[in-house]
Short mmCIF file of C-alpha atoms in Angstrom, two decimals:
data_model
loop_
_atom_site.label_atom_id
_atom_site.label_comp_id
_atom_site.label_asym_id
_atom_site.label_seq_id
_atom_site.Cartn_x
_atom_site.Cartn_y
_atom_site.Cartn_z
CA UNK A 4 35.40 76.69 -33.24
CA UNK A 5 38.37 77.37 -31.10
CA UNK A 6 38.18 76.50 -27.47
CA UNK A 7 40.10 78.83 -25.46
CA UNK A 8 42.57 77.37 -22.69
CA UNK A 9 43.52 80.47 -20.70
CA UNK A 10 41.28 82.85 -18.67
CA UNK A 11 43.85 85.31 -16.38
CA UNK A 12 43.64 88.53 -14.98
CA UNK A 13 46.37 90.71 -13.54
CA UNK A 14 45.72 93.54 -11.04
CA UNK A 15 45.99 97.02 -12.92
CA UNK A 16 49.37 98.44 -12.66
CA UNK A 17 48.13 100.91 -9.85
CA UNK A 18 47.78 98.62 -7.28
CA UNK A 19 51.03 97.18 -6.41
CA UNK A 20 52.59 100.53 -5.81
CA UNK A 21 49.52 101.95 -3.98
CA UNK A 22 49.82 98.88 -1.46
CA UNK A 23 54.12 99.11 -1.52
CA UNK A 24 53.16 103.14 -0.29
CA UNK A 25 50.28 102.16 2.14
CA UNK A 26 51.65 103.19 5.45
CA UNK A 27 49.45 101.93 7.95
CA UNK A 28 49.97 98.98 9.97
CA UNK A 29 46.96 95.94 9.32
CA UNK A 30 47.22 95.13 13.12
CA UNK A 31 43.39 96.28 13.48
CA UNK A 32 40.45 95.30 11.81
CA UNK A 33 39.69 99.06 11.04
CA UNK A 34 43.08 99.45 9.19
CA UNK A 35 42.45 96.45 7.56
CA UNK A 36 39.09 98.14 6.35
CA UNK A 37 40.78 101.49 5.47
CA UNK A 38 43.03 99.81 3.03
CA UNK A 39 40.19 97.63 1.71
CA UNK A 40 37.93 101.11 1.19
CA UNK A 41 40.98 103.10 -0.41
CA UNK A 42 41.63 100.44 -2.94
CA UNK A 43 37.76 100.85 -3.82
CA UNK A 44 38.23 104.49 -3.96
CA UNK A 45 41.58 104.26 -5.87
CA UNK A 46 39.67 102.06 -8.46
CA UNK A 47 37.43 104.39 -8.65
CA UNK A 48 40.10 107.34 -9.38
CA UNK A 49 42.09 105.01 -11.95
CA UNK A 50 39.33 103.74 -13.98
CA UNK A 51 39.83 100.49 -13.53
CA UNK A 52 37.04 99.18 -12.45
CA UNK A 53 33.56 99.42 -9.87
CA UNK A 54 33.83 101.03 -6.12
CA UNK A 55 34.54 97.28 -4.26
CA UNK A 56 38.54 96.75 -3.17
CA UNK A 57 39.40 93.74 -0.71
CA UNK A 58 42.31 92.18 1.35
CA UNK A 59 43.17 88.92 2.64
CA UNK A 60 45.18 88.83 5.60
CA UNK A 61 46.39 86.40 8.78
CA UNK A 62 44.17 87.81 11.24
CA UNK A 63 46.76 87.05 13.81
CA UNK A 64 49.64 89.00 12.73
CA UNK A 65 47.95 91.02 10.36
CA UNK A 66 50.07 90.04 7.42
CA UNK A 67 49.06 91.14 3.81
CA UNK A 68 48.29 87.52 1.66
CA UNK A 69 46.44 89.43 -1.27
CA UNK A 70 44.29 92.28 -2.63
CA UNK A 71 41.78 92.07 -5.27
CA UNK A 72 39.61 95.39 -6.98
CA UNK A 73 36.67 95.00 -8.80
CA UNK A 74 37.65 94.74 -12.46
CA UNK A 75 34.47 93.71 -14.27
CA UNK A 76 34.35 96.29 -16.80
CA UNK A 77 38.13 96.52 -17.17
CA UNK A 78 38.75 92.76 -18.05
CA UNK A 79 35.25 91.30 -19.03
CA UNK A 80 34.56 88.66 -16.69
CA UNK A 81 31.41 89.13 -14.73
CA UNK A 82 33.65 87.16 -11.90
CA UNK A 83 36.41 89.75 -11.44
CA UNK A 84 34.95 91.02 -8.07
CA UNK A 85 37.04 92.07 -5.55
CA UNK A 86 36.54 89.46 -3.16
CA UNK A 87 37.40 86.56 -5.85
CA UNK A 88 40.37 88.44 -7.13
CA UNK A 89 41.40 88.55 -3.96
CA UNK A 90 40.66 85.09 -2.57
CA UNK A 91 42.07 83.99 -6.21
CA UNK A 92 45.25 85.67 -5.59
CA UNK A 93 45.80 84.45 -2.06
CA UNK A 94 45.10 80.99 -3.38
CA UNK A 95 48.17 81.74 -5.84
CA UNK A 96 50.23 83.31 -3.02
CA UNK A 97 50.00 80.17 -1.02
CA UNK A 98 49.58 77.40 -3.64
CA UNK A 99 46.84 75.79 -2.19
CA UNK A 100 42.88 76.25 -2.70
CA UNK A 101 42.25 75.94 0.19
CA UNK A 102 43.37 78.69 2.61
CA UNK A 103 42.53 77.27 5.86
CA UNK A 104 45.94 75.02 5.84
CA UNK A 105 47.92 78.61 5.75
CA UNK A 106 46.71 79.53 9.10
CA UNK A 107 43.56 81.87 10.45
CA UNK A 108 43.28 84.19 7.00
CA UNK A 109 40.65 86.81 6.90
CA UNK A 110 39.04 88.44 3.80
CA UNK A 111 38.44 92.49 4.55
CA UNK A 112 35.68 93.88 1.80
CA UNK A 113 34.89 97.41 1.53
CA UNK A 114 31.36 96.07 0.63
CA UNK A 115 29.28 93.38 1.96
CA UNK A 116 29.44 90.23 -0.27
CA UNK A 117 27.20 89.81 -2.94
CA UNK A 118 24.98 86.14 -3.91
CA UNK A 119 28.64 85.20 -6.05
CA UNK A 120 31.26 86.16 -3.55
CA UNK A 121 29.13 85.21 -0.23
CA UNK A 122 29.10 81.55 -2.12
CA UNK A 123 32.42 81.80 -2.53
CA UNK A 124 33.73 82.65 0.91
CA UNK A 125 33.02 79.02 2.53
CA UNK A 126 34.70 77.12 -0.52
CA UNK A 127 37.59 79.72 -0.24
CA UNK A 128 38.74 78.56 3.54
CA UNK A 129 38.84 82.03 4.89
CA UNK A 130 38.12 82.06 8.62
CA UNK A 131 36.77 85.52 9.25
CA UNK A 132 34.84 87.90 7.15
CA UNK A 133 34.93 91.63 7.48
CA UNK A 134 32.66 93.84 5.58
CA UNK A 135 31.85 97.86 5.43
CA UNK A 136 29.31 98.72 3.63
CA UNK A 137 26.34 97.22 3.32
CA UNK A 138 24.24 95.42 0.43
CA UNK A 139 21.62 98.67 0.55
CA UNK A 140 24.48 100.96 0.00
CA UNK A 141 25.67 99.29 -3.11
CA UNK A 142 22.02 98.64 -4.24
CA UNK A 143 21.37 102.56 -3.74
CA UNK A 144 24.61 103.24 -6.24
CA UNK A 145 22.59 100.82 -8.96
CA UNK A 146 23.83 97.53 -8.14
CA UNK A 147 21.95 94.31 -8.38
CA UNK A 148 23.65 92.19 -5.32
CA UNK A 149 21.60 89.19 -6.32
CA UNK A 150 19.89 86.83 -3.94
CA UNK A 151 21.31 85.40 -0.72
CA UNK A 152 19.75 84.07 2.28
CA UNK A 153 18.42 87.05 4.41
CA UNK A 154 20.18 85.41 7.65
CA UNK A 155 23.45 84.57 5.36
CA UNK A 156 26.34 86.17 8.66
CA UNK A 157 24.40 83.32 10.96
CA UNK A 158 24.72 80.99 7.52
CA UNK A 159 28.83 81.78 7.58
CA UNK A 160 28.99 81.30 11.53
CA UNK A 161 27.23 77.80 11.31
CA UNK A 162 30.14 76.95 9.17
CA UNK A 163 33.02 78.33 11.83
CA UNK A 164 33.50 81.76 9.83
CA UNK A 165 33.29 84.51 12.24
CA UNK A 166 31.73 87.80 10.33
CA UNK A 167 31.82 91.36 11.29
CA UNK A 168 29.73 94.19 9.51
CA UNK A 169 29.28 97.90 8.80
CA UNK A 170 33.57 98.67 9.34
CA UNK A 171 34.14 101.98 8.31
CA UNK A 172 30.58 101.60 6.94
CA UNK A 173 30.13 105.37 6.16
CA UNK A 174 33.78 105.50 4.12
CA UNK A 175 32.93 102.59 2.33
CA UNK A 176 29.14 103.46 1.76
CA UNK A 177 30.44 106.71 0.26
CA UNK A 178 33.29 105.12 -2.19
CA UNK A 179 30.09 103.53 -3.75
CA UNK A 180 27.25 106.72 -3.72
CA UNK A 181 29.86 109.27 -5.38
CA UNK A 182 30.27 106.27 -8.14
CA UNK A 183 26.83 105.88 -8.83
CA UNK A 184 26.21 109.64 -8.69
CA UNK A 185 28.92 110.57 -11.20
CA UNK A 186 27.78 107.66 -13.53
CA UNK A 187 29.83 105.09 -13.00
CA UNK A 188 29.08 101.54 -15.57
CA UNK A 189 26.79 99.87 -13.38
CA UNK A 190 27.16 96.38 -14.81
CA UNK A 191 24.22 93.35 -14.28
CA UNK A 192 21.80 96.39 -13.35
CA UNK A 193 18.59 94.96 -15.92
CA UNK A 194 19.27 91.51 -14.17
CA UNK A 195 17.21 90.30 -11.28
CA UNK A 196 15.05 92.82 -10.12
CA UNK A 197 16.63 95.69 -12.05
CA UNK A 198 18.58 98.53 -11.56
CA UNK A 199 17.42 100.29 -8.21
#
């Protein structure tokens, strides 16, 4: 049996000229989103990967540390959601695993977190949150967002992570319903409580 040493993704080749052209500012939280949701949508287009895209940014300045896109299906790794491609890549970016010693960094997520990625955002040293859509909207596009505590925002807070919901919620709810209503893979959907 051979043990293999490597596991590595790379962004598809879409992304870093999609986010070179992107010619909004990321001064507000709602351009923030709007890249967030057109990286899900561009996903989408590109067919490579589920509706979720995702940015980390200083939430001071507004300066772009990382993006991340779902890329499940594309690469294999039940891990490859947005959020921990993104957080991943930031962690690269900066060379240290723990983002809070680069400054106030803020992960934007065109989709609430699911049960993985909402564990993930305390370890990741992030010090805001910013979600649009909501775990119902994925759940009505066939998505099993596993279990999390039902008061998990006052869970993040208790740790110092400020968290804002439902930005852009009806662009980003949408990115997800016109994927699960043209038959997009809906991946984990027998797991849990089954696909919805």
């Amino acid at each position: 049996m051979t043990i293999s040493k490597h596991c590595s993704f790379e962004l598809p080749t879409w992304v870093g000229p999609f986010v070179d052209n992107w010619q909004e500012s990321l001064v507000t939280i709602s351009q923030r989103m709007q890249l967030a949701v057109a990286l899900s949508e561009e996903n989408v287009r590109q067919q490579t990967g589920g509706p979720f895209g995702a940015v980390v940014v200083n939430e001071e300045t507004g300066q772009l540390v990382s993006v991340g896109v779902n890329m499940v299906t594309k690469v294999g790794l039940s891990m490859a959601h947005a959020e921990i491609v993104a957080l991943s890549l930031a962690q690269v970016a900066v060379e240290e695993w723990d983002l809070s010693q680069s400054g106030a960094l803020q992960l934007v997520t065109s989709c609430e977190p699911c049960a993985m990625c909402f564990g993930a955002v305390p370890w990741s040293g992030v010090k805001s949150l910013i979600c649009g859509a909501r775990k119902k909207d994925a759940e009505a596009a066939g998505f099993d967002e596993g279990d999390k505590p039902d008061h998990w925002v006052r869970s993040l807070q208790r740790r110092g992570i400020v968290v804002q919901c439902s930005v852009l919620k009806a662009e980003a709810a949408a990115v997800l319903a016109h994927y699960g209503e043209n038959g997009g893979a809906i991946y984990n959907a027998d797991h849990g409580h089954g696909k919805r």
